[in-house]
Amino acid sequence: MKTERNLFRSILNERKVYRKMDGQVYTIKTQKDIEIFLRQSNGLHDGYIQSVHYDDLGYERLENGSSRVYADRGELKIRVIITSLCDTVIELIFKSVTKWQIQCGPLNCIFGISVAFSDNGQIVWTDGPSTDEKTRQNGSFVVAGSMEYRFCEE
């Protein structure tokens, strides 16, 4: 038991070396960035989705209750707020979203995540063991042009 507790403390201390709690937004551009994110966030193990925010930059609600769509500004941005092990709150920001499915609720615990680049250069995030198109349908996933993250609090 004592050895397990020391191992857990050493893992937490190692994560503190990598995690920057300065509110800075980090962009995932390379495979190395994905590895750093997974290490910093502990793979969002035991996490829960707290909220999801959608921002369609090409959609405008007008005063008379109608709406207008601007094709030239049509970029969907999704922000996902996740609370994780050790009360860490992480904001994931996906831009130029092409596909997504978010499942959240009290029974939707995240046991780990997968992040990878697709063959066409998009980033794929899932709350499951694989970014494979068939497998990711079983949980939450986002396919987007870019992914950013920041640690909101400790």
mmCIF file of C-alpha atoms in Angstrom:
data_model
loop_
_atom_site.group_PDB
_atom_site.id
_atom_site.type_symbol
_atom_site.label_atom_id
_atom_site.label_comp_id
_atom_site.label_asym_id
_atom_site.label_seq_id
_atom_site.Cartn_x
_atom_site.Cartn_y
_atom_site.Cartn_z
ATOM 1 C CA MET A 1 0.000 0.000 0.000
ATOM 2 C CA LYS A 2 2.806 2.396 0.907
ATOM 3 C CA THR A 3 4.602 1.680 -2.382
ATOM 4 C CA GLU A 4 1.407 2.350 -4.370
ATOM 5 C CA ARG A 5 0.905 5.685 -2.569
ATOM 6 C CA ASN A 6 4.519 6.721 -3.283
ATOM 7 C CA LEU A 7 4.117 5.742 -6.941
ATOM 8 C CA PHE A 8 0.914 7.820 -7.182
ATOM 9 C CA ARG A 9 2.674 10.827 -5.591
ATOM 10 C CA SER A 10 5.617 10.525 -7.970
ATOM 11 C CA ILE A 11 3.232 10.444 -10.942
ATOM 12 C CA LEU A 12 1.460 13.574 -9.661
ATOM 13 C CA ASN A 13 4.773 15.336 -9.088
ATOM 14 C CA GLU A 14 5.940 14.401 -12.591
ATOM 15 C CA ARG A 15 2.706 15.809 -14.042
ATOM 16 C CA LYS A 16 3.252 19.088 -12.183
ATOM 17 C CA VAL A 17 6.578 19.493 -13.941
ATOM 18 C CA TYR A 18 4.859 19.363 -17.331
ATOM 19 C CA ARG A 19 1.523 21.034 -16.572
ATOM 20 C CA LYS A 20 1.497 24.810 -16.899
ATOM 21 C CA MET A 21 -1.344 26.347 -14.900
ATOM 22 C CA ASP A 22 -0.910 29.807 -16.396
ATOM 23 C CA GLY A 23 -4.154 29.804 -18.401
ATOM 24 C CA GLN A 24 -2.152 29.782 -21.620
ATOM 25 C CA VAL A 25 -3.740 28.096 -24.631
ATOM 26 C CA TYR A 26 -1.601 25.367 -26.208
ATOM 27 C CA THR A 27 -2.086 24.246 -29.809
ATOM 28 C CA ILE A 28 -1.558 20.667 -30.916
ATOM 29 C CA LYS A 29 0.445 20.750 -34.145
ATOM 30 C CA THR A 30 2.637 17.639 -33.963
ATOM 31 C CA GLN A 31 2.687 14.113 -32.604
ATOM 32 C CA LYS A 32 5.018 15.370 -29.856
ATOM 33 C CA ASP A 33 2.348 17.953 -28.861
ATOM 34 C CA ILE A 34 -0.166 15.090 -28.549
ATOM 35 C CA GLU A 35 2.223 13.148 -26.305
ATOM 36 C CA ILE A 36 2.791 16.198 -24.081
ATOM 37 C CA PHE A 37 -0.959 16.844 -23.825
ATOM 38 C CA LEU A 38 -1.701 13.234 -22.881
ATOM 39 C CA ARG A 39 1.035 13.308 -20.245
ATOM 40 C CA GLN A 40 -0.043 16.684 -18.822
ATOM 41 C CA SER A 41 -3.705 15.702 -18.649
ATOM 42 C CA ASN A 42 -3.156 12.104 -17.509
ATOM 43 C CA GLY A 43 -5.294 11.124 -20.509
ATOM 44 C CA LEU A 44 -8.262 12.794 -18.753
ATOM 45 C CA HIS A 45 -8.585 9.561 -16.770
ATOM 46 C CA ASP A 46 -11.661 9.536 -14.507
ATOM 47 C CA GLY A 47 -12.879 12.719 -16.186
ATOM 48 C CA TYR A 48 -16.382 13.993 -16.802
ATOM 49 C CA ILE A 49 -17.593 16.440 -19.414
ATOM 50 C CA GLN A 50 -18.894 19.454 -17.489
ATOM 51 C CA SER A 51 -20.114 21.513 -20.433
ATOM 52 C CA VAL A 52 -20.025 21.866 -24.182
ATOM 53 C CA HIS A 53 -20.157 25.222 -25.989
ATOM 54 C CA TYR A 54 -20.858 25.543 -29.710
ATOM 55 C CA ASP A 55 -19.880 28.645 -31.658
ATOM 56 C CA ASP A 56 -20.927 28.734 -35.305
ATOM 57 C CA LEU A 57 -19.196 31.824 -36.638
ATOM 58 C CA GLY A 58 -21.358 31.753 -39.776
ATOM 59 C CA TYR A 59 -24.677 31.907 -37.910
ATOM 60 C CA GLU A 60 -26.262 35.121 -36.674
ATOM 61 C CA ARG A 61 -29.544 35.459 -34.772
ATOM 62 C CA LEU A 62 -31.419 38.612 -35.814
ATOM 63 C CA GLU A 63 -33.563 40.870 -33.593
ATOM 64 C CA ASN A 64 -36.824 39.840 -35.259
ATOM 65 C CA GLY A 65 -36.229 36.204 -34.203
ATOM 66 C CA SER A 66 -35.021 34.989 -37.557
ATOM 67 C CA SER A 67 -31.456 34.053 -38.403
ATOM 68 C CA ARG A 68 -28.918 34.574 -41.158
ATOM 69 C CA VAL A 69 -26.201 32.175 -42.300
ATOM 70 C CA TYR A 70 -22.959 33.504 -43.774
ATOM 71 C CA ALA A 71 -21.297 30.818 -45.903
ATOM 72 C CA ASP A 72 -17.965 32.675 -45.973
ATOM 73 C CA ARG A 73 -17.748 32.723 -42.154
ATOM 74 C CA GLY A 74 -19.017 29.191 -41.564
ATOM 75 C CA GLU A 75 -16.575 27.730 -39.080
ATOM 76 C CA LEU A 76 -17.897 25.606 -36.235
ATOM 77 C CA LYS A 77 -15.912 25.820 -32.992
ATOM 78 C CA ILE A 78 -16.610 23.494 -30.055
ATOM 79 C CA ARG A 79 -15.315 24.078 -26.530
ATOM 80 C CA VAL A 80 -15.482 21.109 -24.148
ATOM 81 C CA ILE A 81 -14.859 21.632 -20.432
ATOM 82 C CA ILE A 82 -13.726 18.463 -18.645
ATOM 83 C CA THR A 83 -13.003 17.958 -14.971
ATOM 84 C CA SER A 84 -10.512 15.209 -14.303
ATOM 85 C CA LEU A 85 -8.470 13.399 -11.689
ATOM 86 C CA CYS A 86 -7.098 15.690 -8.931
ATOM 87 C CA ASP A 87 -9.774 18.353 -9.648
ATOM 88 C CA THR A 88 -8.070 19.508 -12.826
ATOM 89 C CA VAL A 89 -10.329 21.406 -15.209
ATOM 90 C CA ILE A 90 -9.286 21.342 -18.855
ATOM 91 C CA GLU A 91 -10.802 23.288 -21.716
ATOM 92 C CA LEU A 92 -10.500 21.649 -25.134
ATOM 93 C CA ILE A 93 -11.048 23.958 -28.098
ATOM 94 C CA PHE A 94 -11.729 22.466 -31.522
ATOM 95 C CA LYS A 95 -11.846 24.700 -34.605
ATOM 96 C CA SER A 96 -13.099 23.934 -38.117
ATOM 97 C CA VAL A 97 -15.090 20.976 -36.814
ATOM 98 C CA THR A 98 -16.262 18.558 -39.512
ATOM 99 C CA LYS A 99 -17.717 15.707 -37.408
ATOM 100 C CA TRP A 100 -18.627 15.415 -33.763
ATOM 101 C CA GLN A 101 -20.651 13.474 -31.230
ATOM 102 C CA ILE A 102 -20.628 14.480 -27.577
ATOM 103 C CA GLN A 103 -22.101 12.200 -24.916
ATOM 104 C CA CYS A 104 -22.173 13.678 -21.457
ATOM 105 C CA GLY A 105 -24.003 12.893 -18.272
ATOM 106 C CA PRO A 106 -23.393 11.402 -14.837
ATOM 107 C CA LEU A 107 -22.793 7.920 -16.266
ATOM 108 C CA ASN A 108 -20.356 9.019 -18.994
ATOM 109 C CA CYS A 109 -17.030 8.743 -17.202
ATOM 110 C CA ILE A 110 -13.917 9.152 -19.317
ATOM 111 C CA PHE A 111 -11.425 6.383 -18.545
ATOM 112 C CA GLY A 112 -8.899 7.613 -21.083
ATOM 113 C CA ILE A 113 -8.723 9.430 -24.385
ATOM 114 C CA SER A 114 -7.147 9.017 -27.784
ATOM 115 C CA VAL A 115 -5.819 11.820 -29.973
ATOM 116 C CA ALA A 116 -4.327 11.390 -33.439
ATOM 117 C CA PHE A 117 -3.951 13.009 -36.818
ATOM 118 C CA SER A 118 -6.093 11.545 -39.610
ATOM 119 C CA ASP A 119 -4.724 10.733 -43.042
ATOM 120 C CA ASN A 120 -5.980 14.088 -44.339
ATOM 121 C CA GLY A 121 -4.290 16.054 -41.523
ATOM 122 C CA GLN A 122 -7.315 16.667 -39.304
ATOM 123 C CA ILE A 123 -7.070 16.038 -35.576
ATOM 124 C CA VAL A 124 -9.284 13.357 -34.058
ATOM 125 C CA TRP A 125 -10.117 13.319 -30.325
ATOM 126 C CA THR A 126 -12.123 10.527 -28.692
ATOM 127 C CA ASP A 127 -12.986 9.515 -25.156
ATOM 128 C CA GLY A 128 -12.272 5.915 -26.080
ATOM 129 C CA PRO A 129 -9.351 3.622 -26.768
ATOM 130 C CA SER A 130 -9.055 4.353 -30.492
ATOM 131 C CA THR A 131 -9.525 7.120 -33.045
ATOM 132 C CA ASP A 132 -10.637 4.548 -35.615
ATOM 133 C CA GLU A 133 -13.813 5.776 -37.348
ATOM 134 C CA LYS A 134 -15.910 2.738 -36.393
ATOM 135 C CA THR A 135 -14.687 2.500 -32.789
ATOM 136 C CA ARG A 136 -15.098 6.205 -31.963
ATOM 137 C CA GLN A 137 -18.851 6.013 -32.695
ATOM 138 C CA ASN A 138 -19.270 4.313 -29.289
ATOM 139 C CA GLY A 139 -18.536 7.492 -27.327
ATOM 140 C CA SER A 140 -17.710 11.151 -27.666
ATOM 141 C CA PHE A 141 -15.472 12.312 -30.484
ATOM 142 C CA VAL A 142 -14.506 15.413 -32.454
ATOM 143 C CA VAL A 143 -12.832 15.622 -35.860
ATOM 144 C CA ALA A 144 -11.503 19.119 -36.518
ATOM 145 C CA GLY A 145 -8.972 21.205 -38.360
ATOM 146 C CA SER A 146 -7.219 22.115 -35.104
ATOM 147 C CA MET A 147 -7.232 21.425 -31.364
ATOM 148 C CA GLU A 148 -6.142 23.663 -28.511
ATOM 149 C CA TYR A 149 -6.253 23.181 -24.751
ATOM 150 C CA ARG A 150 -5.675 25.010 -21.508
ATOM 151 C CA PHE A 151 -5.726 24.113 -17.837
ATOM 152 C CA CYS A 152 -8.315 26.268 -16.112
ATOM 153 C CA GLU A 153 -7.559 25.507 -12.462
ATOM 154 C CA GLU A 154 -5.887 22.949 -10.283
#
